[in-house]
CSV table of C-alpha atoms in Angstrom, one decimal:
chain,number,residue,atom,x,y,z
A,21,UNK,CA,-6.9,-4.2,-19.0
A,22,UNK,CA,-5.4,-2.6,-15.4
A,23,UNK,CA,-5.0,1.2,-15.9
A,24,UNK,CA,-2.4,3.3,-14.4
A,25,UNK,CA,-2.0,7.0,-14.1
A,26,UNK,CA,1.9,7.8,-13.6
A,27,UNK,CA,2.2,11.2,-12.0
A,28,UNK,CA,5.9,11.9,-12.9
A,29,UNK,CA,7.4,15.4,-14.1
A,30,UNK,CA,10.6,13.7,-15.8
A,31,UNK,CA,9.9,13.4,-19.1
A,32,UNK,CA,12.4,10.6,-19.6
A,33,UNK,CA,11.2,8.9,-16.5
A,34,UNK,CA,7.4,9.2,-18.5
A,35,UNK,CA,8.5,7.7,-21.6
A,36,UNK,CA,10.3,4.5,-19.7
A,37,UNK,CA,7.3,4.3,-17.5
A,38,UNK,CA,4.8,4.3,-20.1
A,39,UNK,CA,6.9,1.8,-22.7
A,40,UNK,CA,7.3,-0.7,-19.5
A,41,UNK,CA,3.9,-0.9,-19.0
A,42,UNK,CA,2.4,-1.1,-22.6
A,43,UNK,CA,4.8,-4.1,-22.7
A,44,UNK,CA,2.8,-5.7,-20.5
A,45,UNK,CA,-0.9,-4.3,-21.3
A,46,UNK,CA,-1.5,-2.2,-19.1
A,47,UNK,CA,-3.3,1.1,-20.1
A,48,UNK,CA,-1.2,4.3,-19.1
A,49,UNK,CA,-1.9,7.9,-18.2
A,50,UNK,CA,0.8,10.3,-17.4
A,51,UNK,CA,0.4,13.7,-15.2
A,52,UNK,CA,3.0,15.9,-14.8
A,53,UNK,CA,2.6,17.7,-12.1
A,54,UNK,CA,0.8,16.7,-8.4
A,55,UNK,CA,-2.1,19.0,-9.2
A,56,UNK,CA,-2.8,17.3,-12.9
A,57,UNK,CA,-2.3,13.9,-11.3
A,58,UNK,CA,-5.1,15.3,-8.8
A,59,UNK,CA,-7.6,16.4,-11.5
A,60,UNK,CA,-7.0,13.0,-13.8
A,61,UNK,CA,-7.5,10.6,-10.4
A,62,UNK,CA,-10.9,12.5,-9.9
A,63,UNK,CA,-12.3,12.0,-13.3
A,64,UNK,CA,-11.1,8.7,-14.0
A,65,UNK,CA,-11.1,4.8,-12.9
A,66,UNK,CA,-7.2,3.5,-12.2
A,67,UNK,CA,-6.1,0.3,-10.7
A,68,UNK,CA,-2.9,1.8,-9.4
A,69,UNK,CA,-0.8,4.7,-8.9
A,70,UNK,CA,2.6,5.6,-9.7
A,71,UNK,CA,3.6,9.0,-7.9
A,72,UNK,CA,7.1,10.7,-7.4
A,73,UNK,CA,8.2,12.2,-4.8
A,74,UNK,CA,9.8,15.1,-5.8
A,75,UNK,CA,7.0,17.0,-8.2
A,76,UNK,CA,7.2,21.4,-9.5
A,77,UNK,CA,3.9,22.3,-7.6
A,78,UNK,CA,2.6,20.0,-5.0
A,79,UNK,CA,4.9,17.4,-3.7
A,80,UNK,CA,4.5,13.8,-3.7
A,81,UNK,CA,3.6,14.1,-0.5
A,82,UNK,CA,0.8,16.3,-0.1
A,83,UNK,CA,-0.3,14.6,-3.6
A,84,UNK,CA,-0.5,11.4,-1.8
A,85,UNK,CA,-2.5,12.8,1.6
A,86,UNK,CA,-5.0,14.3,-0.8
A,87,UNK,CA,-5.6,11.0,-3.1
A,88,UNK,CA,-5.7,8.7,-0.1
A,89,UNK,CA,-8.1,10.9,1.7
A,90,UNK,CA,-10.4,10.3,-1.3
A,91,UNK,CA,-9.6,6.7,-1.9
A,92,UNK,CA,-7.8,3.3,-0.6
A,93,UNK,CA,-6.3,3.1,-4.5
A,94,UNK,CA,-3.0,1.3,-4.4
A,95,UNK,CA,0.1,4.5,-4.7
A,96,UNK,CA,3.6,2.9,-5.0
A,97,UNK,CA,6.3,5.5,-4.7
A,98,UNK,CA,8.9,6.5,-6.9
A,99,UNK,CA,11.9,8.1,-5.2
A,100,UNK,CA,14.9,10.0,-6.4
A,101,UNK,CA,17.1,8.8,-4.2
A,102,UNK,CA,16.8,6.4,-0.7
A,103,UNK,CA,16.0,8.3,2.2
A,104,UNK,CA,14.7,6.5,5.1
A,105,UNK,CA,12.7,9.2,6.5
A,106,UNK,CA,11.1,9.8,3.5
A,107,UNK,CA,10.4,6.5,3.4
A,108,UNK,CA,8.5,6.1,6.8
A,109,UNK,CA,6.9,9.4,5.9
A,110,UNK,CA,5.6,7.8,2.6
A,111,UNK,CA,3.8,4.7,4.2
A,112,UNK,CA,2.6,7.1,7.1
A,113,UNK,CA,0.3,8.5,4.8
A,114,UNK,CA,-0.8,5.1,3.5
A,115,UNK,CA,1.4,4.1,0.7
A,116,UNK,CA,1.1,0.5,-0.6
A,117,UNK,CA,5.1,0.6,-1.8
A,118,UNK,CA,8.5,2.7,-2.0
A,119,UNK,CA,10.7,2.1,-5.0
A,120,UNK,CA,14.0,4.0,-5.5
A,121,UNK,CA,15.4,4.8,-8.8
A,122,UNK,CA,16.5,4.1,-10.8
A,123,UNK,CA,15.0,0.4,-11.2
A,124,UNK,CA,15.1,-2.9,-13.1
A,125,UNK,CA,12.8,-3.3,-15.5
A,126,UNK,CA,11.8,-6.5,-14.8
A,127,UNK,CA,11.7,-5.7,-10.9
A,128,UNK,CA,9.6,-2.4,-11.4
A,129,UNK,CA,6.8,-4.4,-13.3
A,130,UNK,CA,7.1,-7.5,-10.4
A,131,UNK,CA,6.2,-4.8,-7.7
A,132,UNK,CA,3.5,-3.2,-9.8
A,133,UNK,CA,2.2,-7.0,-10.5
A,134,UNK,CA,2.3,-7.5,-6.7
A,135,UNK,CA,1.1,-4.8,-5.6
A,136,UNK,CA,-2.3,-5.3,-8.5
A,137,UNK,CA,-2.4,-9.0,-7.1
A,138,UNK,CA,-2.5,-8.5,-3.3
A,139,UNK,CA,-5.5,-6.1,-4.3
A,140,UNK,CA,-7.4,-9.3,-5.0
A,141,UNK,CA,-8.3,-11.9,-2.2
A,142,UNK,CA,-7.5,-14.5,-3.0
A,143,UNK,CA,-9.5,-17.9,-3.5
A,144,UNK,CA,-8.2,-19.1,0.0
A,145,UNK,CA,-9.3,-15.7,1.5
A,146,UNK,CA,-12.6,-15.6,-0.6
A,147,UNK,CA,-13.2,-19.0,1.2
A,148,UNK,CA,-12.6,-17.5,4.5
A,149,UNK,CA,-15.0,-15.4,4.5
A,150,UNK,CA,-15.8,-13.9,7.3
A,151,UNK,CA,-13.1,-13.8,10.7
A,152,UNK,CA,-14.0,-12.0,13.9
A,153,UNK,CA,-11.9,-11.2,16.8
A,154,UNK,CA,-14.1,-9.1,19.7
A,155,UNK,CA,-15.4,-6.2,18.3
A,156,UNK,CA,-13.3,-6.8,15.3
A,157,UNK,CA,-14.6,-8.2,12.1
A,158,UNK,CA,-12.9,-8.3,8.4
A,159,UNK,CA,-14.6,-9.7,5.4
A,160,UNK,CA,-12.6,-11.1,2.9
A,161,UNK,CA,-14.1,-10.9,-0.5
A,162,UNK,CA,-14.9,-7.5,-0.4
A,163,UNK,CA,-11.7,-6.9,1.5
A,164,UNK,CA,-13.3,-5.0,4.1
A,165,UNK,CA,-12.9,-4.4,8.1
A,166,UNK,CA,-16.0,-3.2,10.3
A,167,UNK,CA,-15.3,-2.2,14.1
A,168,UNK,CA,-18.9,-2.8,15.9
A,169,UNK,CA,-20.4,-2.8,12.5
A,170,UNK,CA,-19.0,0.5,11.6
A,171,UNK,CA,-16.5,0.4,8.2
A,172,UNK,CA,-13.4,1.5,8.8
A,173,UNK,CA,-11.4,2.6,5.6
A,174,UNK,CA,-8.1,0.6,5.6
A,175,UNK,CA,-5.3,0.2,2.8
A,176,UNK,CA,-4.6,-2.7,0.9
A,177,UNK,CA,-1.6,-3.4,3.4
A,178,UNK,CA,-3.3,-2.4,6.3
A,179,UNK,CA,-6.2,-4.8,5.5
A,180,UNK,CA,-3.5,-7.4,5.1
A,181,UNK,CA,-1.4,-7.1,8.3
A,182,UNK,CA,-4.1,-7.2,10.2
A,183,UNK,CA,-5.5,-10.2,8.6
A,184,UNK,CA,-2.3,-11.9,9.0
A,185,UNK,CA,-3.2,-11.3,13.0
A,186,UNK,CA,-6.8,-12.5,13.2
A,187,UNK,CA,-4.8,-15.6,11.6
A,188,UNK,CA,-2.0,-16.3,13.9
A,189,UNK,CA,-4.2,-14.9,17.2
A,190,UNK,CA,-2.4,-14.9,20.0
A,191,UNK,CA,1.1,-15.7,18.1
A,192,UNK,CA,3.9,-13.5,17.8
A,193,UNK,CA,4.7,-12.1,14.5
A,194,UNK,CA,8.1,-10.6,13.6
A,195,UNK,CA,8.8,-7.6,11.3
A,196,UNK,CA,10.2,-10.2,9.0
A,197,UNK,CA,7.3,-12.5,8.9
A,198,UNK,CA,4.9,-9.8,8.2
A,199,UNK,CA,7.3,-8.1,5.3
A,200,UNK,CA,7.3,-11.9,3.7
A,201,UNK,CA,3.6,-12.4,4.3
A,202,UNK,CA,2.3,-9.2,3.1
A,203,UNK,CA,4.9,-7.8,0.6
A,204,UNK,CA,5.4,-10.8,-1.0
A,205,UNK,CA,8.6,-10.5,-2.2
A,206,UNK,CA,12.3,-9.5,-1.2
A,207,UNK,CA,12.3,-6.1,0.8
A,208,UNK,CA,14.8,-4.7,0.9
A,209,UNK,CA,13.6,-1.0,3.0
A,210,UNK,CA,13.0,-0.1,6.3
A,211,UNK,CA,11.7,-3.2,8.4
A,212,UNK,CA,10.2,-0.3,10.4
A,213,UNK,CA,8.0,0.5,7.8
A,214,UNK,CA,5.9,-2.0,9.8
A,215,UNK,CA,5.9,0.1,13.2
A,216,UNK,CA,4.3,2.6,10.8
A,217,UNK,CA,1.4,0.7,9.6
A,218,UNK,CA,1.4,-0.8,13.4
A,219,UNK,CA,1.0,2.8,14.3
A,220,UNK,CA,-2.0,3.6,11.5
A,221,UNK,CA,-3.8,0.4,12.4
A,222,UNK,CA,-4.4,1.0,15.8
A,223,UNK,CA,-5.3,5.1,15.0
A,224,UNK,CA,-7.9,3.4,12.4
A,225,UNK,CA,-9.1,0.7,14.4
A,226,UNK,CA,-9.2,2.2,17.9
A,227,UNK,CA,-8.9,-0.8,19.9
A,228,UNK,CA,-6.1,-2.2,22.3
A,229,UNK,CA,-5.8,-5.9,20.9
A,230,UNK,CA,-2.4,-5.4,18.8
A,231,UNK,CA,0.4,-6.1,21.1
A,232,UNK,CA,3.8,-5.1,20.9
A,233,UNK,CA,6.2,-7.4,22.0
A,234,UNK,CA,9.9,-5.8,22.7
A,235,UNK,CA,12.7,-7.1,20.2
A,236,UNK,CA,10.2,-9.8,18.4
A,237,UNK,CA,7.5,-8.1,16.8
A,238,UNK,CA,3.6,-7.8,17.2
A,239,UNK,CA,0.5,-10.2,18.3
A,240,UNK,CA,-3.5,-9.9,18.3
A,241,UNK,CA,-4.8,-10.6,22.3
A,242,UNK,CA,-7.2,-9.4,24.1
């Protein structure tokens, strides 16, 4: 059974969170504030994160920068209101999704389901195995990049894109086609939420190979 920790301080927000999710099996811990959400992270195993923005002592934020400085978990972000900035700031600091309330039921748990999913290679990437591109190198069952041998610590989404480029080398890639390849389902943010984990990618992997091309997208060249 996937566990969850929600860290949410609306008490009517918890109770809908937690009665989606026991609806379908998942094990759920609620934390009210950023700090408690900290503590309960630490001393337990999750599969995902759910963390609002807005929290009473540390923001969603700073809760964020410190969990992902400690771990690649998956975070999806719940938000108040949409805010486009806020968005961008979110996946800056390596979140793996941005929902807005209030949400759909059914379209929460599809995200969440998503989300859980692309955390898994699949049996097409598990066959993969290893690709390599220069100093470049990504292992796909343990969903795992290595520059010169070295690990680098990438999210779940930044694995992903950059996977999608060792792929198509040497072939553009739109926003679009990476937002369908990697999310998986409708988007319907910010398609520069991909300049952002453009950005992080090459601050992580340190090496000039991801191209921009003006008004199509990205492409992997040497």
């Amino acid at each position: 059974m996937k566990r969850i920790l929600a860290i949410e301080a609306h008490l009517e927000t918890q109770k809908r969170i937690q009665a989606f999710l026991i609806e379908h099996n998942y094990k759920i811990d609620i934390a009210s504030s950023g700090t408690e959400g900290i503590l309960k992270f630490q001393k337990n195993s999750y599969d995902l994160i759910l963390l609002n923005a807005i929290l009473p002592d540390i923001d969603g934020y700073s809760t964020c920068q410190i969990i992902r400085g400690q771990s690649n978990i998956p975070i999806i972000m719940l938000s108040e209101c949409y805010d486009k900035e806020n968005e961008i700031r979110a996946f800056e600091l390596g979140i793996d999704d941005y929902i807005t309330k209030p949400f759909h039921h059914t379209v929460f748990i599809k995200r969440i389901e998503a989300i859980l999913r692309r955390g898994l290679p699949s049996e097409t990437e598990k066959n993969m195995g290893i690709l390599q591109f220069n100093e470049l190198m990504l292992n796909f069952p343990a969903y795992t990049a290595y520059i010169n041998g070295e690990k680098v610590e990438l999210t779940t989404k930044e694995f992903e894109i950059i996977a999608m480029f060792l792929q198509n080398q040497g072939k553009v890639l739109s926003r679009s086609d990476l937002l369908d390849k990697v999310w998986g389902y409708e988007y319907y943010g910010d398609v520069r939420v991909i300049d952002t984990h453009i950005k992080n990618l090459r601050k992580k992997l340190n090496i000039p190979y991801i191209k921009t091309v003006k008004g199509i997208g990205y492409k992997l060249d040497s």
